[in-house]
Amino acid sequence: MTYDSALNKIAERIADRTAESRQDQLQRRNQVVDIYGMEFTRQGDTNHPAVFYISVSPDLIYYERFEFKIIIQPFAMSIGSGGATGSTAIRVNETDLVVNQNTVSPNPHKHTTQPHNHSLDAGVSLFTSSVSDFEIWIEGINLTPYLKAQYAGSWVDGEGVFPTKGLSNYDLLKAVGFMPTWQQGAILAPGYKKVELKGTGVFNATLVNYLKYSHVNR
């Protein structure tokens, strides 16, 4: 190999390494998920909470925003006329019924009714959601006292949008700052997160999710 050839080889290697280094520096390693105002709607009652699931990527690096609103709306049923049925005539055969020491007279006897139909009108009927003792649970942990403290006097107590103060939201990242370490880990861990809205009464609940986090771009 001549002296000039060796210099050319060195120059080529330097050029290749410079290009690789520049590409590595410019390549975007991380990306951001920004979910702003995605709604989930469920219905619940005293014995059955409204249950939602929120997915967070296992490639999570850190949260930038984890907030939500709660909207309580009228409970909807897919029938019209307030759920009323048509009028029905019911006839029962005349029967002399006497109960005395487990004796039925006459025995045997029967009751009959006329064949009839119940008609329902198509449509949507709305029933007031009257919910009290409202609670918010995530991953089996009760966040109610921490979220209540953020907006005093703006807790869920019936139909409406909560919190009621303009564009304000319940901030989960602020709430976990007051919680024990093990609870923080359970709530902020990535994965399929279970959110439960509990209350006394029958209610139609919408959770409006504001979630932003960075993750590794694999």
PDB file of C-alpha atoms in Angstrom:
ATOM      1  CA  MET A   1       0.000   0.000   0.000  1.00  0.00           C
ATOM      2  CA  THR A   2       1.360   3.384  -0.993  1.00  0.00           C
ATOM      3  CA  TYR A   3       1.516   6.418   1.237  1.00  0.00           C
ATOM      4  CA  ASP A   4      -1.292   8.127  -0.733  1.00  0.00           C
ATOM      5  CA  SER A   5      -3.534   5.048  -0.508  1.00  0.00           C
ATOM      6  CA  ALA A   6      -3.077   4.881   3.232  1.00  0.00           C
ATOM      7  CA  LEU A   7      -4.030   8.544   3.590  1.00  0.00           C
ATOM      8  CA  ASN A   8      -7.147   7.990   1.462  1.00  0.00           C
ATOM      9  CA  LYS A   9      -8.195   5.031   3.617  1.00  0.00           C
ATOM     10  CA  ILE A  10      -7.765   7.092   6.782  1.00  0.00           C
ATOM     11  CA  ALA A  11      -9.744   9.981   5.280  1.00  0.00           C
ATOM     12  CA  GLU A  12     -12.612   7.631   4.321  1.00  0.00           C
ATOM     13  CA  ARG A  13     -12.753   6.144   7.804  1.00  0.00           C
ATOM     14  CA  ILE A  14     -12.800   9.599   9.383  1.00  0.00           C
ATOM     15  CA  ALA A  15     -15.630  10.677   7.056  1.00  0.00           C
ATOM     16  CA  ASP A  16     -17.659   7.538   7.890  1.00  0.00           C
ATOM     17  CA  ARG A  17     -17.202   7.989  11.639  1.00  0.00           C
ATOM     18  CA  THR A  18     -18.169  11.669  11.394  1.00  0.00           C
ATOM     19  CA  ALA A  19     -21.396  10.771   9.563  1.00  0.00           C
ATOM     20  CA  GLU A  20     -22.252   8.033  12.077  1.00  0.00           C
ATOM     21  CA  SER A  21     -21.622  10.347  15.019  1.00  0.00           C
ATOM     22  CA  ARG A  22     -23.813  13.076  13.541  1.00  0.00           C
ATOM     23  CA  GLN A  23     -26.613  10.595  12.852  1.00  0.00           C
ATOM     24  CA  ASP A  24     -26.450   9.257  16.419  1.00  0.00           C
ATOM     25  CA  GLN A  25     -26.702  12.752  17.844  1.00  0.00           C
ATOM     26  CA  LEU A  26     -29.654  13.731  15.650  1.00  0.00           C
ATOM     27  CA  GLN A  27     -31.614  10.484  16.030  1.00  0.00           C
ATOM     28  CA  ARG A  28     -34.619  10.880  18.296  1.00  0.00           C
ATOM     29  CA  ARG A  29     -34.426   8.275  21.038  1.00  0.00           C
ATOM     30  CA  ASN A  30     -37.573   9.213  23.001  1.00  0.00           C
ATOM     31  CA  GLN A  31     -41.143  10.058  22.080  1.00  0.00           C
ATOM     32  CA  VAL A  32     -44.048  11.652  23.930  1.00  0.00           C
ATOM     33  CA  VAL A  33     -47.600  10.358  24.314  1.00  0.00           C
ATOM     34  CA  ASP A  34     -50.009  13.274  24.774  1.00  0.00           C
ATOM     35  CA  ILE A  35     -53.637  12.317  25.412  1.00  0.00           C
ATOM     36  CA  TYR A  36     -55.640  15.472  26.020  1.00  0.00           C
ATOM     37  CA  GLY A  37     -59.277  15.087  26.978  1.00  0.00           C
ATOM     38  CA  MET A  38     -60.044  11.468  26.052  1.00  0.00           C
ATOM     39  CA  GLU A  39     -63.424  10.459  27.513  1.00  0.00           C
ATOM     40  CA  PHE A  40     -64.510   7.135  29.028  1.00  0.00           C
ATOM     41  CA  THR A  41     -68.152   6.681  30.090  1.00  0.00           C
ATOM     42  CA  ARG A  42     -69.572   4.030  32.407  1.00  0.00           C
ATOM     43  CA  GLN A  43     -72.652   3.605  34.586  1.00  0.00           C
ATOM     44  CA  GLY A  44     -72.675   2.534  38.207  1.00  0.00           C
ATOM     45  CA  ASP A  45     -74.800   2.236  41.297  1.00  0.00           C
ATOM     46  CA  THR A  46     -74.456   1.673  45.031  1.00  0.00           C
ATOM     47  CA  ASN A  47     -73.303  -1.926  44.626  1.00  0.00           C
ATOM     48  CA  HIS A  48     -71.463  -1.653  41.305  1.00  0.00           C
ATOM     49  CA  PRO A  49     -68.752   0.980  40.738  1.00  0.00           C
ATOM     50  CA  ALA A  50     -68.162   2.550  37.345  1.00  0.00           C
ATOM     51  CA  VAL A  51     -64.903   0.910  36.205  1.00  0.00           C
ATOM     52  CA  PHE A  52     -62.407   2.341  33.695  1.00  0.00           C
ATOM     53  CA  TYR A  53     -59.020   1.123  32.454  1.00  0.00           C
ATOM     54  CA  ILE A  54     -56.163   3.416  31.411  1.00  0.00           C
ATOM     55  CA  SER A  55     -53.145   2.043  29.541  1.00  0.00           C
ATOM     56  CA  VAL A  56     -49.618   3.361  30.145  1.00  0.00           C
ATOM     57  CA  SER A  57     -46.754   2.060  27.989  1.00  0.00           C
ATOM     58  CA  PRO A  58     -44.219  -0.280  29.669  1.00  0.00           C
ATOM     59  CA  ASP A  59     -41.543   1.879  27.978  1.00  0.00           C
ATOM     60  CA  LEU A  60     -42.487   4.781  30.281  1.00  0.00           C
ATOM     61  CA  ILE A  61     -39.635   7.144  31.231  1.00  0.00           C
ATOM     62  CA  TYR A  62     -41.503   9.746  33.291  1.00  0.00           C
ATOM     63  CA  TYR A  63     -44.916  11.424  33.547  1.00  0.00           C
ATOM     64  CA  GLU A  64     -45.379  15.010  32.462  1.00  0.00           C
ATOM     65  CA  ARG A  65     -49.136  15.188  33.174  1.00  0.00           C
ATOM     66  CA  PHE A  66     -51.674  12.826  34.741  1.00  0.00           C
ATOM     67  CA  GLU A  67     -54.963  14.642  35.365  1.00  0.00           C
ATOM     68  CA  PHE A  68     -58.669  14.082  34.891  1.00  0.00           C
ATOM     69  CA  LYS A  69     -62.145  15.545  35.177  1.00  0.00           C
ATOM     70  CA  ILE A  70     -65.278  13.752  36.350  1.00  0.00           C
ATOM     71  CA  ILE A  71     -68.623  14.413  34.637  1.00  0.00           C
ATOM     72  CA  ILE A  72     -71.847  13.107  36.170  1.00  0.00           C
ATOM     73  CA  GLN A  73     -74.736  13.069  33.703  1.00  0.00           C
ATOM     74  CA  PRO A  74     -78.311  11.723  33.698  1.00  0.00           C
ATOM     75  CA  PHE A  75     -78.620   7.951  33.633  1.00  0.00           C
ATOM     76  CA  ALA A  76     -79.756   6.945  30.125  1.00  0.00           C
ATOM     77  CA  MET A  77     -82.021   4.066  29.096  1.00  0.00           C
ATOM     78  CA  SER A  78     -82.757   3.169  25.470  1.00  0.00           C
ATOM     79  CA  ILE A  79     -86.541   3.356  25.709  1.00  0.00           C
ATOM     80  CA  GLY A  80     -88.954   6.215  25.185  1.00  0.00           C
ATOM     81  CA  SER A  81     -91.930   7.538  27.148  1.00  0.00           C
ATOM     82  CA  GLY A  82     -90.011   7.385  30.388  1.00  0.00           C
ATOM     83  CA  GLY A  83     -90.089   3.612  30.312  1.00  0.00           C
ATOM     84  CA  ALA A  84     -93.906   3.428  30.575  1.00  0.00           C
ATOM     85  CA  THR A  85     -95.786   0.452  29.149  1.00  0.00           C
ATOM     86  CA  GLY A  86     -99.156   0.423  27.442  1.00  0.00           C
ATOM     87  CA  SER A  87    -102.312  -0.086  29.520  1.00  0.00           C
ATOM     88  CA  THR A  88    -103.260  -3.704  30.185  1.00  0.00           C
ATOM     89  CA  ALA A  89    -106.495  -5.266  31.393  1.00  0.00           C
ATOM     90  CA  ILE A  90    -105.999  -8.162  33.815  1.00  0.00           C
ATOM     91  CA  ARG A  91    -108.844 -10.503  34.742  1.00  0.00           C
ATOM     92  CA  VAL A  92    -108.742 -12.975  37.596  1.00  0.00           C
ATOM     93  CA  ASN A  93    -111.377 -15.668  37.991  1.00  0.00           C
ATOM     94  CA  GLU A  94    -113.544 -15.248  41.065  1.00  0.00           C
ATOM     95  CA  THR A  95    -112.093 -17.418  43.796  1.00  0.00           C
ATOM     96  CA  ASP A  96    -113.111 -17.871  47.402  1.00  0.00           C
ATOM     97  CA  LEU A  97    -109.730 -18.042  49.140  1.00  0.00           C
ATOM     98  CA  VAL A  98    -109.525 -18.836  52.835  1.00  0.00           C
ATOM     99  CA  VAL A  99    -106.225 -19.477  54.629  1.00  0.00           C
ATOM    100  CA  ASN A 100    -106.671 -21.264  57.936  1.00  0.00           C
ATOM    101  CA  GLN A 101    -104.096 -23.558  59.460  1.00  0.00           C
ATOM    102  CA  ASN A 102    -102.348 -24.178  56.127  1.00  0.00           C
ATOM    103  CA  THR A 103    -105.670 -25.037  54.446  1.00  0.00           C
ATOM    104  CA  VAL A 104    -106.558 -23.419  51.110  1.00  0.00           C
ATOM    105  CA  SER A 105    -110.180 -23.483  50.016  1.00  0.00           C
ATOM    106  CA  PRO A 106    -111.243 -24.341  47.435  1.00  0.00           C
ATOM    107  CA  ASN A 107    -108.428 -26.747  46.788  1.00  0.00           C
ATOM    108  CA  PRO A 108    -107.383 -26.992  44.022  1.00  0.00           C
ATOM    109  CA  HIS A 109    -108.120 -23.691  42.352  1.00  0.00           C
ATOM    110  CA  LYS A 110    -106.499 -21.500  39.648  1.00  0.00           C
ATOM    111  CA  HIS A 111    -105.991 -17.905  38.522  1.00  0.00           C
ATOM    112  CA  THR A 112    -106.038 -16.900  34.882  1.00  0.00           C
ATOM    113  CA  THR A 113    -105.189 -13.706  33.030  1.00  0.00           C
ATOM    114  CA  GLN A 114    -106.098 -12.504  29.564  1.00  0.00           C
ATOM    115  CA  PRO A 115    -103.297 -12.704  26.949  1.00  0.00           C
ATOM    116  CA  HIS A 116    -101.790  -9.252  26.593  1.00  0.00           C
ATOM    117  CA  ASN A 117     -98.727  -7.372  25.335  1.00  0.00           C
ATOM    118  CA  HIS A 118     -96.477  -4.672  26.822  1.00  0.00           C
ATOM    119  CA  SER A 119     -95.313  -2.121  24.253  1.00  0.00           C
ATOM    120  CA  LEU A 120     -92.280   0.163  24.585  1.00  0.00           C
ATOM    121  CA  ASP A 121     -91.583   3.179  22.418  1.00  0.00           C
ATOM    122  CA  ALA A 122     -88.120   3.546  20.877  1.00  0.00           C
ATOM    123  CA  GLY A 123     -86.088   6.470  22.174  1.00  0.00           C
ATOM    124  CA  VAL A 124     -83.841   7.558  25.030  1.00  0.00           C
ATOM    125  CA  SER A 125     -85.117   8.275  28.519  1.00  0.00           C
ATOM    126  CA  LEU A 126     -82.973  10.217  30.984  1.00  0.00           C
ATOM    127  CA  PHE A 127     -83.114   9.702  34.732  1.00  0.00           C
ATOM    128  CA  THR A 128     -81.392  11.979  37.224  1.00  0.00           C
ATOM    129  CA  SER A 129     -78.061  10.741  38.602  1.00  0.00           C
ATOM    130  CA  SER A 130     -78.277  11.323  42.338  1.00  0.00           C
ATOM    131  CA  VAL A 131     -74.925  10.222  43.706  1.00  0.00           C
ATOM    132  CA  SER A 132     -73.463  10.838  47.163  1.00  0.00           C
ATOM    133  CA  ASP A 133     -70.468   9.554  49.149  1.00  0.00           C
ATOM    134  CA  PHE A 134     -68.462   9.678  45.920  1.00  0.00           C
ATOM    135  CA  GLU A 135     -64.989   8.065  45.909  1.00  0.00           C
ATOM    136  CA  ILE A 136     -62.173   7.589  43.376  1.00  0.00           C
ATOM    137  CA  TRP A 137     -59.987   4.471  43.564  1.00  0.00           C
ATOM    138  CA  ILE A 138     -56.977   3.582  41.409  1.00  0.00           C
ATOM    139  CA  GLU A 139     -55.348   0.173  41.588  1.00  0.00           C
ATOM    140  CA  GLY A 140     -57.285  -0.580  44.764  1.00  0.00           C
ATOM    141  CA  ILE A 141     -56.097   2.612  46.523  1.00  0.00           C
ATOM    142  CA  ASN A 142     -58.545   5.267  47.708  1.00  0.00           C
ATOM    143  CA  LEU A 143     -57.417   8.677  46.394  1.00  0.00           C
ATOM    144  CA  THR A 144     -60.532  10.517  47.560  1.00  0.00           C
ATOM    145  CA  PRO A 145     -59.049  12.516  50.487  1.00  0.00           C
ATOM    146  CA  TYR A 146     -56.010  13.611  48.440  1.00  0.00           C
ATOM    147  CA  LEU A 147     -58.104  14.797  45.487  1.00  0.00           C
ATOM    148  CA  LYS A 148     -60.735  16.423  47.702  1.00  0.00           C
ATOM    149  CA  ALA A 149     -58.033  18.574  49.258  1.00  0.00           C
ATOM    150  CA  GLN A 150     -57.044  20.063  45.875  1.00  0.00           C
ATOM    151  CA  TYR A 151     -60.332  21.905  45.339  1.00  0.00           C
ATOM    152  CA  ALA A 152     -62.186  22.465  48.579  1.00  0.00           C
ATOM    153  CA  GLY A 153     -65.922  22.688  48.004  1.00  0.00           C
ATOM    154  CA  SER A 154     -65.685  21.275  44.488  1.00  0.00           C
ATOM    155  CA  TRP A 155     -66.193  17.577  45.113  1.00  0.00           C
ATOM    156  CA  VAL A 156     -68.649  15.352  43.243  1.00  0.00           C
ATOM    157  CA  ASP A 157     -72.082  15.695  44.868  1.00  0.00           C
ATOM    158  CA  GLY A 158     -74.522  15.199  41.980  1.00  0.00           C
ATOM    159  CA  GLU A 159     -74.738  16.016  38.285  1.00  0.00           C
ATOM    160  CA  GLY A 160     -72.161  18.388  36.793  1.00  0.00           C
ATOM    161  CA  VAL A 161     -68.510  18.770  35.772  1.00  0.00           C
ATOM    162  CA  PHE A 162     -65.896  18.410  38.526  1.00  0.00           C
ATOM    163  CA  PRO A 163     -63.762  20.204  39.499  1.00  0.00           C
ATOM    164  CA  THR A 164     -66.001  23.153  38.746  1.00  0.00           C
ATOM    165  CA  LYS A 165     -63.233  25.762  38.521  1.00  0.00           C
ATOM    166  CA  GLY A 166     -62.732  26.533  34.821  1.00  0.00           C
ATOM    167  CA  LEU A 167     -60.016  24.475  33.147  1.00  0.00           C
ATOM    168  CA  SER A 168     -58.793  22.968  36.422  1.00  0.00           C
ATOM    169  CA  ASN A 169     -58.413  19.199  36.717  1.00  0.00           C
ATOM    170  CA  TYR A 170     -57.797  16.732  39.519  1.00  0.00           C
ATOM    171  CA  ASP A 171     -54.010  16.296  39.473  1.00  0.00           C
ATOM    172  CA  LEU A 172     -52.868  12.762  40.217  1.00  0.00           C
ATOM    173  CA  LEU A 173     -49.165  13.666  40.260  1.00  0.00           C
ATOM    174  CA  LYS A 174     -49.780  16.206  43.026  1.00  0.00           C
ATOM    175  CA  ALA A 175     -51.894  13.736  44.968  1.00  0.00           C
ATOM    176  CA  VAL A 176     -49.276  10.959  45.004  1.00  0.00           C
ATOM    177  CA  GLY A 177     -46.750  13.406  46.458  1.00  0.00           C
ATOM    178  CA  PHE A 178     -48.594  13.088  49.795  1.00  0.00           C
ATOM    179  CA  MET A 179     -48.885   9.307  49.702  1.00  0.00           C
ATOM    180  CA  PRO A 180     -46.630   6.533  51.066  1.00  0.00           C
ATOM    181  CA  THR A 181     -43.942   5.269  48.709  1.00  0.00           C
ATOM    182  CA  TRP A 182     -45.577   1.886  48.106  1.00  0.00           C
ATOM    183  CA  GLN A 183     -48.826   3.560  47.041  1.00  0.00           C
ATOM    184  CA  GLN A 184     -46.969   5.921  44.719  1.00  0.00           C
ATOM    185  CA  GLY A 185     -45.327   2.943  43.033  1.00  0.00           C
ATOM    186  CA  ALA A 186     -48.624   1.097  42.587  1.00  0.00           C
ATOM    187  CA  ILE A 187     -50.399   4.089  41.046  1.00  0.00           C
ATOM    188  CA  LEU A 188     -47.607   5.403  38.824  1.00  0.00           C
ATOM    189  CA  ALA A 189     -46.334   2.044  37.564  1.00  0.00           C
ATOM    190  CA  PRO A 190     -46.902   1.506  33.821  1.00  0.00           C
ATOM    191  CA  GLY A 191     -49.419  -1.048  32.599  1.00  0.00           C
ATOM    192  CA  TYR A 192     -53.188  -1.512  32.546  1.00  0.00           C
ATOM    193  CA  LYS A 193     -54.496   0.669  35.351  1.00  0.00           C
ATOM    194  CA  LYS A 194     -57.891   0.086  36.969  1.00  0.00           C
ATOM    195  CA  VAL A 195     -59.893   3.185  37.946  1.00  0.00           C
ATOM    196  CA  GLU A 196     -63.096   2.817  39.988  1.00  0.00           C
ATOM    197  CA  LEU A 197     -65.699   5.498  40.693  1.00  0.00           C
ATOM    198  CA  LYS A 198     -67.857   4.542  43.675  1.00  0.00           C
ATOM    199  CA  GLY A 199     -70.928   6.216  45.105  1.00  0.00           C
ATOM    200  CA  THR A 200     -74.336   5.785  46.671  1.00  0.00           C
ATOM    201  CA  GLY A 201     -77.140   5.947  44.112  1.00  0.00           C
ATOM    202  CA  VAL A 202     -77.453   5.319  40.389  1.00  0.00           C
ATOM    203  CA  PHE A 203     -75.148   7.424  38.214  1.00  0.00           C
ATOM    204  CA  ASN A 204     -73.711   7.864  34.741  1.00  0.00           C
ATOM    205  CA  ALA A 205     -70.039   8.893  34.979  1.00  0.00           C
ATOM    206  CA  THR A 206     -67.541  10.125  32.400  1.00  0.00           C
ATOM    207  CA  LEU A 207     -63.820  10.254  33.169  1.00  0.00           C
ATOM    208  CA  VAL A 208     -61.961  12.790  30.994  1.00  0.00           C
ATOM    209  CA  ASN A 209     -58.310  11.740  30.834  1.00  0.00           C
ATOM    210  CA  TYR A 210     -55.386  14.185  30.416  1.00  0.00           C
ATOM    211  CA  LEU A 211     -52.259  12.023  30.206  1.00  0.00           C
ATOM    212  CA  LYS A 212     -48.806  12.968  28.944  1.00  0.00           C
ATOM    213  CA  TYR A 213     -45.576  10.992  29.342  1.00  0.00           C
ATOM    214  CA  SER A 214     -42.320  10.257  27.559  1.00  0.00           C
ATOM    215  CA  HIS A 215     -41.307   6.763  26.536  1.00  0.00           C
ATOM    216  CA  VAL A 216     -38.393   4.995  24.865  1.00  0.00           C
ATOM    217  CA  ASN A 217     -38.686   4.911  21.064  1.00  0.00           C
ATOM    218  CA  ARG A 218     -37.559   1.347  20.401  1.00  0.00           C
TER     219      ARG A 218
END
